[in-house]
């Protein structure tokens, strides 16, 4: 039995690969001590069972969020025989930043170069062999959504896990920083640490607070030495990032050929409009307003009447049947007018709910909701809220329970607590029938506008309360 860890950037196809490998043989829970989701699955290869861990999607292995800490700690624990790093072939430079960090940790890594079909559509040519040679680790082309390349990937991962080979990477951060790394390494040599000394040295110079705590605990370094390193980290942190990207640029320079002028797709053109700095929020408001107007135009005016008439027709037939069998008048009234009359009233709202969620489903499936969250990020931060909070608020439109569960994606406790407290202000699906009854009774000719205002009022109230909570209830830094 072997263990494989899947790690990669968000939206790299990592979870798609996990699902393709494990199918329904999965277990989902939480990592110990945190609210980060833990996905574990099993599959068989050549009669041997393997356990796969789908680690949280992350852009780096720093200590800025629980997702990053969970992924890093699991990899460093040595619990996996090999790490499969899922890389988006259409965005190599950003994705390989995580790859270089994995290589510096000294773990066995196999790169799954995913979304190769999309790379070809964008006329991006990648020489797999050259990329593999430059990185010094196996690289396998895959299209996880179509199950392409998975057999080769698992074969290479299993083979690499059994081999005695370990990746070697030598990134130069410039003479000055390299000298500091060597000095710190010499201070750490006396310890029997399970972590690579060079990796620890680099993380210290990146200002990684978790590593400072670890070094202070496990290595008896004087406090003045740690203070000196912290001062240097403030200067070197960005330089280390720049040098790492320069290293990545050299790696992909000889392995990747991009078109001189990238083809701008229809999606790219639409993105420019809906995520515009100034027009993005008004466009979002207009789209939601149009959806609410269409909800009433289609759901109430077009379909609602037919549903009510159909239920009423059935009620009349049942009343006629009861008359034929000489049923008491009270029974006819109770069934025909009470039961079917009540059912008809309720059923008239079903088309409204279906139409509204049909449109919201389209927005989610096309990726517009994620773009709306991006557009709202600036406003959210101005109110003292994390940009990701808006995603949990959007989910709350469907139901507040998954909306609250979605707050687990937020990076720290303060942001999560604020998101938890403001989520109930979002108008969930259970409130929609109440709104519709209220509108039908008092504002029948202005249904779309009133429904839009009710939803908008919920969002505005949530944002205002979020600002208040951020300023007075949770004062620690985000």
CSV table of N, CA and C in Angstrom, one decimal, residues 18 63 114-115 124 136 138 153 164 194 198 224-225 228 253 313 333 335-336 346 375 377 417 431 437 446 469 474:
chain,number,residue,atom,x,y,z
A,18,UNK,N,-8.2,14.1,-8.8
A,18,UNK,CA,-8.5,13.3,-7.6
A,18,UNK,C,-9.7,12.5,-7.8
A,63,UNK,N,3.0,30.5,5.3
A,63,UNK,CA,2.2,30.3,6.5
A,63,UNK,C,1.2,31.4,6.6
A,114,UNK,N,-1.3,19.6,-16.4
A,114,UNK,CA,-2.7,19.4,-16.7
A,114,UNK,C,-3.2,20.5,-17.7
A,115,UNK,N,-4.4,20.3,-18.2
A,115,UNK,CA,-5.1,21.2,-19.1
A,115,UNK,C,-4.3,21.4,-20.4
A,124,UNK,N,-0.1,27.4,-27.2
A,124,UNK,CA,1.1,27.3,-26.4
A,124,UNK,C,1.7,25.9,-26.6
A,136,UNK,N,14.4,18.6,-13.4
A,136,UNK,CA,15.1,17.5,-12.8
A,136,UNK,C,14.1,16.5,-12.2
A,138,UNK,N,10.2,14.0,-13.1
A,138,UNK,CA,9.3,13.6,-14.2
A,138,UNK,C,8.2,14.6,-14.4
A,153,UNK,N,0.8,8.9,-15.7
A,153,UNK,CA,1.1,9.6,-14.5
A,153,UNK,C,1.2,8.7,-13.3
A,164,UNK,N,15.4,5.4,-5.6
A,164,UNK,CA,16.1,6.0,-4.5
A,164,UNK,C,16.5,7.5,-4.9
A,194,UNK,N,14.3,17.2,11.0
A,194,UNK,CA,13.7,16.4,9.9
A,194,UNK,C,13.5,17.3,8.7
A,198,UNK,N,18.6,24.0,4.3
A,198,UNK,CA,18.6,25.1,3.3
A,198,UNK,C,17.2,25.6,3.2
A,224,UNK,N,19.0,37.1,19.9
A,224,UNK,CA,19.5,38.2,19.1
A,224,UNK,C,19.8,37.8,17.7
A,225,UNK,N,20.2,36.5,17.5
A,225,UNK,CA,20.4,35.9,16.2
A,225,UNK,C,19.1,35.9,15.4
A,228,UNK,N,18.1,39.4,14.4
A,228,UNK,CA,18.9,39.8,13.2
A,228,UNK,C,18.4,39.2,11.9
A,253,UNK,N,11.9,29.0,-20.4
A,253,UNK,CA,12.3,29.8,-21.6
A,253,UNK,C,12.6,28.9,-22.7
A,313,UNK,N,-58.2,23.2,-11.4
A,313,UNK,CA,-59.0,22.3,-12.2
A,313,UNK,C,-59.1,20.9,-11.6
A,333,UNK,N,-65.9,21.0,0.8
A,333,UNK,CA,-65.3,22.4,1.0
A,333,UNK,C,-63.8,22.2,1.5
A,335,UNK,N,-61.7,19.7,1.2
A,335,UNK,CA,-60.7,19.1,0.2
A,335,UNK,C,-60.6,20.1,-1.0
A,336,UNK,N,-61.7,20.5,-1.6
A,336,UNK,CA,-61.6,21.3,-2.8
A,336,UNK,C,-61.1,22.7,-2.6
A,346,UNK,N,-49.6,27.7,-3.0
A,346,UNK,CA,-48.2,27.4,-2.8
A,346,UNK,C,-47.5,27.1,-4.2
A,375,UNK,N,-14.7,41.3,-8.5
A,375,UNK,CA,-15.1,42.7,-8.6
A,375,UNK,C,-15.4,43.4,-7.3
A,377,UNK,N,-14.1,42.7,-4.4
A,377,UNK,CA,-13.0,42.6,-3.5
A,377,UNK,C,-12.6,43.9,-3.0
A,417,UNK,N,-15.1,34.5,11.4
A,417,UNK,CA,-16.1,34.9,12.4
A,417,UNK,C,-17.0,36.0,11.8
A,431,UNK,N,-36.5,32.0,2.4
A,431,UNK,CA,-37.2,33.2,2.6
A,431,UNK,C,-37.9,33.7,1.3
A,437,UNK,N,-45.1,36.0,-1.2
A,437,UNK,CA,-46.4,36.2,-0.6
A,437,UNK,C,-46.6,37.7,-0.3
A,446,UNK,N,-45.2,45.6,-9.0
A,446,UNK,CA,-43.8,46.0,-9.0
A,446,UNK,C,-43.0,44.9,-8.3
A,469,UNK,N,-18.6,45.0,12.9
A,469,UNK,CA,-17.9,43.9,13.5
A,469,UNK,C,-16.4,44.0,13.4
A,474,UNK,N,-14.0,42.6,16.4
A,474,UNK,CA,-12.8,41.9,16.2
A,474,UNK,C,-11.7,42.9,15.8
